Coordinates of C-alpha atoms in Angstrom, one line a residue:
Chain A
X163 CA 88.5 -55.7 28.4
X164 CA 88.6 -55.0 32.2
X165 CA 92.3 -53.8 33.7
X166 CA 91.7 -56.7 35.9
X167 CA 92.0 -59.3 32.9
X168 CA 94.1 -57.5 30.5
X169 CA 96.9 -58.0 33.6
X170 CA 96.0 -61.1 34.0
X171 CA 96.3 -62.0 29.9
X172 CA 99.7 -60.3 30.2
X173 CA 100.8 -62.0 33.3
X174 CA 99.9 -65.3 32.1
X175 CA 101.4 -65.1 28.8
X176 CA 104.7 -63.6 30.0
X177 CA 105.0 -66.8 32.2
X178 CA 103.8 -69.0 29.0
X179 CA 106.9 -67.4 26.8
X180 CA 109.1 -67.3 29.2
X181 CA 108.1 -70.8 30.6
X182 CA 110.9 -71.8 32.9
X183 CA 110.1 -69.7 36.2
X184 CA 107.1 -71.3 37.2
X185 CA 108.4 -74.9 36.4
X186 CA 111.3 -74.2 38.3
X187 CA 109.2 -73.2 41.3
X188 CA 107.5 -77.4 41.0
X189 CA 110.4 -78.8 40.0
X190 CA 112.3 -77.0 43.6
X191 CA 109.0 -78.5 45.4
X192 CA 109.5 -81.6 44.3
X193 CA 113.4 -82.3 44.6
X194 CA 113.0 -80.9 48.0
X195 CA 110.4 -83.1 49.3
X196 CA 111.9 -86.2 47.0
X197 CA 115.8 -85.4 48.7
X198 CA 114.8 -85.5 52.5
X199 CA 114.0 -89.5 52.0
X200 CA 117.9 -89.3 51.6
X201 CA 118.1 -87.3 54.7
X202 CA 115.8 -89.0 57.4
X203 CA 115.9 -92.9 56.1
X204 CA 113.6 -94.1 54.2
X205 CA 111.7 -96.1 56.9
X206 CA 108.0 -96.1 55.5
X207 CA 106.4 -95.4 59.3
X208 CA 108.5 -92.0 60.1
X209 CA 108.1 -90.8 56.3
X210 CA 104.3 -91.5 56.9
X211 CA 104.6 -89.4 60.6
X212 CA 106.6 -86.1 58.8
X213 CA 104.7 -86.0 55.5
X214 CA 102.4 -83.7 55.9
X215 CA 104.7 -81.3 57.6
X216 CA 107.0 -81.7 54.7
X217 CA 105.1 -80.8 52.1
X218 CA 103.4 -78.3 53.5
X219 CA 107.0 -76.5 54.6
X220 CA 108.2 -77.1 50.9
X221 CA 105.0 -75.7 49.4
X222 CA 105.8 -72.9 51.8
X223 CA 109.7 -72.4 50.4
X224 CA 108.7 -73.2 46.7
X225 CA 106.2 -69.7 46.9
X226 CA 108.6 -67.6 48.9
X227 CA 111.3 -68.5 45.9
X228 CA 109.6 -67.2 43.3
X229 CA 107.9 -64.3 45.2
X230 CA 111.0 -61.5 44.8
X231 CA 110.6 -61.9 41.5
X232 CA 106.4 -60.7 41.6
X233 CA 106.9 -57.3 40.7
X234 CA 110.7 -56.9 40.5
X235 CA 111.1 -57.3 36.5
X236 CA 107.8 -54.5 36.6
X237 CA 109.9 -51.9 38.6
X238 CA 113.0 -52.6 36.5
X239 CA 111.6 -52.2 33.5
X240 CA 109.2 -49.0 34.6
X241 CA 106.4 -51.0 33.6
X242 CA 105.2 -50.6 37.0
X243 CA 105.2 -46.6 36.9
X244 CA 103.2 -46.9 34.3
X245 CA 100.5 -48.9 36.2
X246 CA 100.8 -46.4 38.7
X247 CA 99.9 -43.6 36.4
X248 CA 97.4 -45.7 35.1
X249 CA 93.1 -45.1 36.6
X250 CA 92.6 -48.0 37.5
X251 CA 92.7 -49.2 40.9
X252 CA 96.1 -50.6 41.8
X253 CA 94.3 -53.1 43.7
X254 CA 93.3 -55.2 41.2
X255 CA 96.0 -55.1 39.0
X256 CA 97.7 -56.6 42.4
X257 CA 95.3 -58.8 42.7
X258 CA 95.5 -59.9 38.7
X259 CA 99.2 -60.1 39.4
X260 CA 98.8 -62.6 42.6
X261 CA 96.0 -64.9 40.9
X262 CA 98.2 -64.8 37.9
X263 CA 101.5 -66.0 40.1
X264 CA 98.9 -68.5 42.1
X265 CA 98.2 -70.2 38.8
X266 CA 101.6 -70.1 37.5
X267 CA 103.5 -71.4 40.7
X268 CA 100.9 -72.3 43.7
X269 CA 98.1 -74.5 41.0
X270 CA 101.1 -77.1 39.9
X271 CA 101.9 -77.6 43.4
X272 CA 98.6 -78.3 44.8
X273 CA 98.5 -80.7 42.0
X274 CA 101.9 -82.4 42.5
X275 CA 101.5 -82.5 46.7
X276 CA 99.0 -85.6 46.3
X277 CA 101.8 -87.6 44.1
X278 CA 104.8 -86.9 46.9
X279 CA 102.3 -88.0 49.8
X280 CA 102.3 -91.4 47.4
X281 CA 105.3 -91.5 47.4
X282 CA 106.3 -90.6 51.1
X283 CA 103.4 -93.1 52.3
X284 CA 100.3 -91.4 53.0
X285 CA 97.0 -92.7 53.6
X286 CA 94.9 -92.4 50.5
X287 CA 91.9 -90.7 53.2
X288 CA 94.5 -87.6 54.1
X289 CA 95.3 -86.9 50.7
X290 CA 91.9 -85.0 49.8
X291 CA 92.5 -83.2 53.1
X292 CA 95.7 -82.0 52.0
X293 CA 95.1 -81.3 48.6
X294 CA 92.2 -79.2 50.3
X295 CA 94.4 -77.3 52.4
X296 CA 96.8 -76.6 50.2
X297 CA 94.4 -74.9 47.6
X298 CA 93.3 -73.1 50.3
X299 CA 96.6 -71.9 52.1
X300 CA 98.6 -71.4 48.7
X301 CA 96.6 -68.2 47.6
X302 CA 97.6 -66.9 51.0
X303 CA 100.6 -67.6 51.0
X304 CA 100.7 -65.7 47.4
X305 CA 99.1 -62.9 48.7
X306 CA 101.0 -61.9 52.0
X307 CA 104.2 -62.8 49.9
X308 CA 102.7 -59.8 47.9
X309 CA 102.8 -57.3 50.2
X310 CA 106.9 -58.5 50.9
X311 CA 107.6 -58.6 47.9
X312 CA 106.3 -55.0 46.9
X313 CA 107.9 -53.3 50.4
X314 CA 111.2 -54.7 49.3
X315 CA 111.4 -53.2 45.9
X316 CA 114.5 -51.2 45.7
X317 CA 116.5 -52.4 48.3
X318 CA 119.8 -54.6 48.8
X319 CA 119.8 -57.6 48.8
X320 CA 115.9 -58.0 48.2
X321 CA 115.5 -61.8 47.9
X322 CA 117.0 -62.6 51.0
X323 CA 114.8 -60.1 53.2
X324 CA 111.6 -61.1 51.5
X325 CA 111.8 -64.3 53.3
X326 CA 112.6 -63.0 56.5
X327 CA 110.1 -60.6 56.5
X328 CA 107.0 -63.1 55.0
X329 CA 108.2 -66.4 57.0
X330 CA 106.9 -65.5 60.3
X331 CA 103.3 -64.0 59.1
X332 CA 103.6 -67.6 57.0
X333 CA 103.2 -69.5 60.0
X334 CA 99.1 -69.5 60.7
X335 CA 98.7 -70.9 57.2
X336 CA 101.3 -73.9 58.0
X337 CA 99.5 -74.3 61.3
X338 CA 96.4 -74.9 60.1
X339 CA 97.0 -76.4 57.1
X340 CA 99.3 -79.1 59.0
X341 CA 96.3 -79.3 61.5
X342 CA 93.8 -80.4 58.5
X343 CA 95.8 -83.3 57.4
X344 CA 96.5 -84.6 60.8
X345 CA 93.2 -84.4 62.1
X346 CA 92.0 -86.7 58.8
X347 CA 95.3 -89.2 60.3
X348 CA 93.6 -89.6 63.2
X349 CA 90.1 -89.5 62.8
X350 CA 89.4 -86.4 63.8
X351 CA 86.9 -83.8 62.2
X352 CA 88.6 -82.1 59.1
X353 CA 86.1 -79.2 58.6
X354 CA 86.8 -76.7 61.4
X355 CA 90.9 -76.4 60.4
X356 CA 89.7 -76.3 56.6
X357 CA 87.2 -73.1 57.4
X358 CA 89.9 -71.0 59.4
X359 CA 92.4 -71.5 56.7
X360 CA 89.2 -70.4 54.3
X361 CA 89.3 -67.5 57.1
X362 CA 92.5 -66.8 57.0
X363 CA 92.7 -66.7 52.8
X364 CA 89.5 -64.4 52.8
X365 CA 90.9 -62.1 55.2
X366 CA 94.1 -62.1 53.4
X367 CA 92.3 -61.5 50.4
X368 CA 90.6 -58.3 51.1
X369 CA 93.1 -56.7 52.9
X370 CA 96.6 -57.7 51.6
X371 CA 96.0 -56.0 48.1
X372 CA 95.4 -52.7 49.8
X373 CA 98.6 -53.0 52.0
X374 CA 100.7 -54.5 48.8
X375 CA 99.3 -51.4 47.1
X376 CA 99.8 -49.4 49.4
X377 CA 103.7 -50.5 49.3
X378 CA 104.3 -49.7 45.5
X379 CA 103.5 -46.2 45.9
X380 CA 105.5 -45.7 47.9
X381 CA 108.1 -48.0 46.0
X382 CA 107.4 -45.4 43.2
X383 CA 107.8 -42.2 45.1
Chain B
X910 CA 100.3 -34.0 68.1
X911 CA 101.2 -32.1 64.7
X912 CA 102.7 -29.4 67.3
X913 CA 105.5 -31.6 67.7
X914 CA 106.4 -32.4 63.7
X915 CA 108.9 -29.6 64.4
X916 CA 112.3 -31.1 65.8
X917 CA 112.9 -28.2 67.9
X918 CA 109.7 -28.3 70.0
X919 CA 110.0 -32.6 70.2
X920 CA 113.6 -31.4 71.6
X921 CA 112.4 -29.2 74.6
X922 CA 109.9 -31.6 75.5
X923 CA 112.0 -34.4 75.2
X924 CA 114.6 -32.7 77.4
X925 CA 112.0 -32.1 80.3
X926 CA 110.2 -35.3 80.2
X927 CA 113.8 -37.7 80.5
X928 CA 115.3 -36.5 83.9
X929 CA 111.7 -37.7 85.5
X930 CA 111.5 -40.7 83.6
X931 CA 114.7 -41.7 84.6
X932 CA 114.5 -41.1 88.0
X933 CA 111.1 -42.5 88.1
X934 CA 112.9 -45.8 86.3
X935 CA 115.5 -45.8 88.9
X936 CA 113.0 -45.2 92.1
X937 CA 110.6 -48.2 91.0
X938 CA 113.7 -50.5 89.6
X939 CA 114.8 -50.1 93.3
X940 CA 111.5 -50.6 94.9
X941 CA 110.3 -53.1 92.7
X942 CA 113.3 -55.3 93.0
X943 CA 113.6 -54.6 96.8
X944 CA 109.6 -56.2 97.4
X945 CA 110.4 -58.5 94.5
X946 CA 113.7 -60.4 96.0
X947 CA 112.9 -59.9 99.7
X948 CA 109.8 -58.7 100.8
X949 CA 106.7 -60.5 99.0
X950 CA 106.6 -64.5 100.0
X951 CA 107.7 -67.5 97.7
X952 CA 104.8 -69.0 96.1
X953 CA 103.7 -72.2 97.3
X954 CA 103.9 -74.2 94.9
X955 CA 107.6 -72.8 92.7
X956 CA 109.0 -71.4 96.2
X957 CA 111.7 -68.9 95.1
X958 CA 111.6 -69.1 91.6
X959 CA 108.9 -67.6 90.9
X960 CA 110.8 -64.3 91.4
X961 CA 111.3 -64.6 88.1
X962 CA 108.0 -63.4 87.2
X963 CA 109.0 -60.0 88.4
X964 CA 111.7 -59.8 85.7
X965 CA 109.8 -62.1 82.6
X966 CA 106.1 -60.7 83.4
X967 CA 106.7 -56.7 82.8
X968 CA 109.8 -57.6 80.0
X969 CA 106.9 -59.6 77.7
X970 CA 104.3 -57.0 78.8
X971 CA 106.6 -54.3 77.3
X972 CA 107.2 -56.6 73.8
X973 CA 103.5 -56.5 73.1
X974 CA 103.1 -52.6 74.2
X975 CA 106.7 -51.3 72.4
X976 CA 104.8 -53.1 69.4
X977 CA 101.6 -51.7 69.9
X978 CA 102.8 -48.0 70.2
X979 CA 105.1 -48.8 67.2
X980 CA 101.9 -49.5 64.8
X981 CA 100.1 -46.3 66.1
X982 CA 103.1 -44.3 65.2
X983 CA 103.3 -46.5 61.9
X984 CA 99.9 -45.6 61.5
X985 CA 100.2 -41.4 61.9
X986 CA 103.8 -41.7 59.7
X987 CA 101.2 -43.3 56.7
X988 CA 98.2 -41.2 57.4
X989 CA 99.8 -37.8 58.3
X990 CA 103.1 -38.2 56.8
X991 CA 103.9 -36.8 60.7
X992 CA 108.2 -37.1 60.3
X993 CA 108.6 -37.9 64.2
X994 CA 106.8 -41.0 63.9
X995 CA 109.1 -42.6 61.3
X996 CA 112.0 -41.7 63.7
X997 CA 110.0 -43.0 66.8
X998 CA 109.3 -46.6 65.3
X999 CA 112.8 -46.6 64.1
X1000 CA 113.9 -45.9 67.7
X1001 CA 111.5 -48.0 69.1
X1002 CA 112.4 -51.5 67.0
X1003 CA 115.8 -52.4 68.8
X1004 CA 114.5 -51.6 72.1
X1005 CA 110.7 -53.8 71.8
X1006 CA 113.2 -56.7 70.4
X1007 CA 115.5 -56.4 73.6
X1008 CA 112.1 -56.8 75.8
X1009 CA 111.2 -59.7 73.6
X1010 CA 114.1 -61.7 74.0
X1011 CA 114.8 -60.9 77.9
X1012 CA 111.3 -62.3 78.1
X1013 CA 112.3 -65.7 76.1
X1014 CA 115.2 -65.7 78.0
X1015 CA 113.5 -65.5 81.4
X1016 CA 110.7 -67.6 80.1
X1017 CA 113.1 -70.2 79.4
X1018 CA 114.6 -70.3 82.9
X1019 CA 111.3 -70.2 84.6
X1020 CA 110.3 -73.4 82.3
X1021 CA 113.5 -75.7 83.1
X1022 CA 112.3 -75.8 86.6
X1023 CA 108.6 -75.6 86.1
X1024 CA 107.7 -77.8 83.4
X1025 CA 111.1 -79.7 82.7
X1026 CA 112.1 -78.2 79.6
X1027 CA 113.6 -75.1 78.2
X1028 CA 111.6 -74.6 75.1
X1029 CA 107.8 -76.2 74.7
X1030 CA 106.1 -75.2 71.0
X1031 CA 102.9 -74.0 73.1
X1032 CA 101.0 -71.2 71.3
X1033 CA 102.3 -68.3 73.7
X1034 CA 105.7 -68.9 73.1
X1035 CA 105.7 -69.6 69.8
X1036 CA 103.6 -66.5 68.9
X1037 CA 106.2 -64.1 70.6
X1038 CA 108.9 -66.4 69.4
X1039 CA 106.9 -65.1 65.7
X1040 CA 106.7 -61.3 67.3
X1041 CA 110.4 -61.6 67.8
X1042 CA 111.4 -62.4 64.2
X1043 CA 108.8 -59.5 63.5
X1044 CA 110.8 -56.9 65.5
X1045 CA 113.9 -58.4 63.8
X1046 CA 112.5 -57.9 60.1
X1047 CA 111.2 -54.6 60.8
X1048 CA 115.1 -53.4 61.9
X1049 CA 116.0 -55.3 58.5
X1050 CA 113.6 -53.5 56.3
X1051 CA 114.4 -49.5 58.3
X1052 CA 118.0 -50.6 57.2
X1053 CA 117.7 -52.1 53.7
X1054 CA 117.4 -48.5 51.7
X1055 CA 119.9 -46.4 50.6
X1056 CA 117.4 -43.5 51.1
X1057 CA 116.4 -43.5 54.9
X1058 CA 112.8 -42.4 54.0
X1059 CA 112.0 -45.5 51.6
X1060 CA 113.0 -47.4 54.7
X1061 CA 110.8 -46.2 56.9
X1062 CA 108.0 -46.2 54.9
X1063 CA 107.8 -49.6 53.8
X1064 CA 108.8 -50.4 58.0
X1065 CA 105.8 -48.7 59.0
X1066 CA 103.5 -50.7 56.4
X1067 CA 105.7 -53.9 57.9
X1068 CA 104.6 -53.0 61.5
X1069 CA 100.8 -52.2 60.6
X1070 CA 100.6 -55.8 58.4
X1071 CA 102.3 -57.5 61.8
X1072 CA 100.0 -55.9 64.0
X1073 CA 97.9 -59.1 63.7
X1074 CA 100.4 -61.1 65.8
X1075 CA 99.5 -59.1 68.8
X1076 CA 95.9 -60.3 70.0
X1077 CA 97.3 -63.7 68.6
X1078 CA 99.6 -63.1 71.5
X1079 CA 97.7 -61.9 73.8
X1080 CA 94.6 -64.8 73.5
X1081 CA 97.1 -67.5 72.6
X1082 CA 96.1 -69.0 76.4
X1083 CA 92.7 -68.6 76.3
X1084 CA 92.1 -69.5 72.8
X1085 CA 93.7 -72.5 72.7
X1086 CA 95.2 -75.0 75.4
X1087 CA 98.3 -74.3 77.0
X1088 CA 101.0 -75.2 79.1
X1089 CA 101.6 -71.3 79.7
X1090 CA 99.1 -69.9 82.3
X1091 CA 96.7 -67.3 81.6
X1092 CA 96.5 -63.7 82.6
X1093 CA 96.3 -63.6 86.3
X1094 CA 96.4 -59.5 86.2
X1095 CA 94.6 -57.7 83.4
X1096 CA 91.3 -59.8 84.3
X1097 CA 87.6 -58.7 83.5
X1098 CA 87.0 -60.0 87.3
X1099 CA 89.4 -58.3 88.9
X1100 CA 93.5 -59.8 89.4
X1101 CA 93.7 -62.8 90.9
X1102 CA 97.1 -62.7 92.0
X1103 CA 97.9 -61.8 95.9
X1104 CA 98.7 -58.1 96.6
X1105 CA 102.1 -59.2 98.2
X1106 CA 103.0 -60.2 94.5
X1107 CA 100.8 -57.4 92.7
X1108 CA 102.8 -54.7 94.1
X1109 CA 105.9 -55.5 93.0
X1110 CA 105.2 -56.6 89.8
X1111 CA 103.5 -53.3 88.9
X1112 CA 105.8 -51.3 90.4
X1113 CA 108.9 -53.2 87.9
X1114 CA 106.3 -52.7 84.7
X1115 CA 106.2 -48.4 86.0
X1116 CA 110.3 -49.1 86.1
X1117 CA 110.1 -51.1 82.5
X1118 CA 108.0 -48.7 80.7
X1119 CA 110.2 -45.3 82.4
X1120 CA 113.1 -47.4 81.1
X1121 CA 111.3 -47.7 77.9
X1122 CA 110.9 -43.7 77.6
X1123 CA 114.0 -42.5 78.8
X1124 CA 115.8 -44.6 76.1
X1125 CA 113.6 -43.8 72.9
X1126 CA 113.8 -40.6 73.7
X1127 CA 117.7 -40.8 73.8
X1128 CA 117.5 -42.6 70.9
X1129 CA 115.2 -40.2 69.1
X1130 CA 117.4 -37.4 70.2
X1131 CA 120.8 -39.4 69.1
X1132 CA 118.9 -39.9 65.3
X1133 CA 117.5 -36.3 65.4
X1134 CA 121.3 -35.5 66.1
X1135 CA 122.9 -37.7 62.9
X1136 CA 120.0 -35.8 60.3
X1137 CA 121.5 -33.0 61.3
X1138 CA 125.6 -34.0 60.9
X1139 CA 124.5 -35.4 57.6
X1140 CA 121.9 -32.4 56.3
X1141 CA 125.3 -30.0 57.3
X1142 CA 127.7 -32.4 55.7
X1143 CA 125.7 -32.3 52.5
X1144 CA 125.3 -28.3 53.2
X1145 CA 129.0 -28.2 53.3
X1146 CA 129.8 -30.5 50.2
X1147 CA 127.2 -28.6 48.2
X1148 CA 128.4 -24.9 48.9

């Protein structure tokens, strides 16, 4: 079996036995979106008007709170020297890791976002945009969160600076992703915000594994 | 470049090259300001407050170049493990986030007038708003590790990934739509901005950038200074 599988087996089932993180990752995306109802009023027209924003921000805080935790439990356990001293390329194992957390954490999202934008009074017709963009801006946001979550291994008060260091280089994805739903509100092409946030997940995707590895070696050291 | 790895050859050069870059700082801050506040004309259309420009234009100039030099250096710390460059980014940090905020700052005066608000979420500003809170994590992450080196590292890899935010920056107004102008300076066709106006301006970016020098070399000096207290400290504790 190739490295890149056997991680991902082991990834996968780890989050299978030990089932609560990645519910608890949906289940923060979904009280957050369901409490700000609460907050705003629950006036059908303005709920419609900050939807997409909303979700997408959530989405957005639901992968940054589970992201510390990427390769943390690896480095505490020295599992991760191990995968240093490993042949294999380090790059795929981080990219086994990041697809496995993307289908643990980022997949039930995507799948809940249509349901909340239901509930918060969406159009039917933006909903396939937004499910769209969210399966395309959640592996980014996965993979960048990577590359945060492997510089901060080791140091106080980790959690806390992943965000502030991954929040700002989040805020392309949100832009477009935003972008994709409104322009299906208002009857405006779709395709050209969908293909840079394709952009933006491709580029991520061939070169935030080298930088993310690039980070546990020296993590290691 | 690896001639000045060693600490002791950084030193003499750094001690020769800040006398001239402060006085150079100090000639142009005069002369800059002087044709700046009294000398070049209001503009036509913002009358005096466009003097602003001479503060706000070479202070957001310097956040994108402080950044820029920071990634090299990021860059040669990775590559060639060089140990001066690891200091210099570290010295660098505080001083690109001071340029980046004087220029929200200023920005923000210059808009009240000009366009009736204080803050607009137009692509310029909200991309060195972004570069800002880069500067601000990178000082975070230096500061995070018990063991300096670790820091700096995982900085340097911090500044290189960020790097991406600077020709965001600097396209922002042609790229997209904006209610910031574009570059009326660094043009393919030449500046179109009267010389009267030119001149001072370039003169407070020389001042900026000697400013810029003289302190990371004080502050590379001052943190050159504290390896040492510690490295004798530990010398002392140890024997």
């Amino acid at each position: 079996m190739s490295p890149f599988l056997a991680v991902l087996r082991r990834e996968l089932r780890l989050a299978q036995r030990q089932g609560s993180d990645s519910l608890v990752a949906l289940l923060f995306f979904v009280l957050a979106v369901l409490i700000v109802p609460f907050g705003v009023g629950p006036d059908p027209d303005l709920l419609r008007t900050v939807a997409p924003g909303l979700i997408w921000v959530m989405a957005l805080l639901a992968a940054l709170l589970s992201m510390d935790r990427l390769f943390l439990a690896d480095h505490e356990d020295g599992s991760l020297e191990l995968i240093l001293l490993s042949p294999h390329p380090l790059e795929s194992v981080v990219l086994a890791k990041c697809l496995a957390h993307w289908l643990t954490t980022g997949l039930p999202v995507v799948v809940a976002a249509p349901l909340l934008g239901l509930m918060l009074n969406m159009d039917a017709t933006s909903l396939v945009p937004l499910v769209a963009a969210l399966a395309l801006g959640t592996p980014t946001l996965t993979l960048v969160g990577a590359i945060g979550a492997a510089l901060v291994l080791g140091a106080r008060r980790g959690g806390v600076l992943v965000s502030l260091l991954v929040l700002p280089l989040y805020i392309p994805v949100l832009i477009f992703g935003v972008a994709a739903v409104d322009a299906a509100i208002h009857d405006f092409p779709v395709r050209p915000h969908l293909l840079i946030e394709a952009a933006i997940l491709l580029a991520a995707l061939a070169l935030a594994p080298w930088a993310c590895a690039g980070a546990l070696r020296h993590a290691a050291e | 470049m690896h001639r000045y790895a060693n600490p002791a050859q950084f030193l003499r050069l750094a001690r020769a090259v800040q006398p001239w870059a402060a006085a150079l700082t100090a000639v142009c801050l005069v002369a800059g300001l002087y044709l700046g506040i009294f000398a070049s004309p209001p503009d036509y259309q913002q009358g005096e407050s466009v003097r602003i420009m001479y503060v706000h234009v070479p202070a957001a100039w310097m956040a994108l170049f402080v950044y820029t030099v920071m990634a090299a250096a990021s860059f040669a710390a990775l590559v060639w493990k060089h140990p001066l460059a690891d200091l210099f980014a570290k010295a660098a940090a505080p001083i690109g986030a001071g340029f980046t905020l004087i220029a929200l700052a200023t920005g923000s005066l210059w808009g009240k007038p000009m366009w009736g608000a204080w803050w607009v979420w137009d692509a310029r500003l909200t991309s060195v708003l972004v570069l800002f809170f880069l500067y601000l994590g990178h000082m975070a992450l230096t500061n995070a590790f018990d063991e300096p080196t670790r820091g700096a590292r995982a900085a340097a890899i911090l500044a290189l990934v960020g790097f991406v935010n600077v020709p965001i920056i600097k396209f922002s107004v042609d790229w997209w739509n904006t209610l910031h102008q574009p570059s009326s300076v660094l043009r393919l066709d030449g500046p179109t901005i009267d010389p009267s106006m030119l001149w001072p301006l370039l003169l407070m970016a020389i001042a900026f950038t000697g400013y810029f020098l003289c302190l990371v070399i004080l502050r590379m000096r001052a943190e050159i200074a504290a390896r040492r207290v510690r490295a004798l400290r530990f010398g002392r504790t140890a024997g």
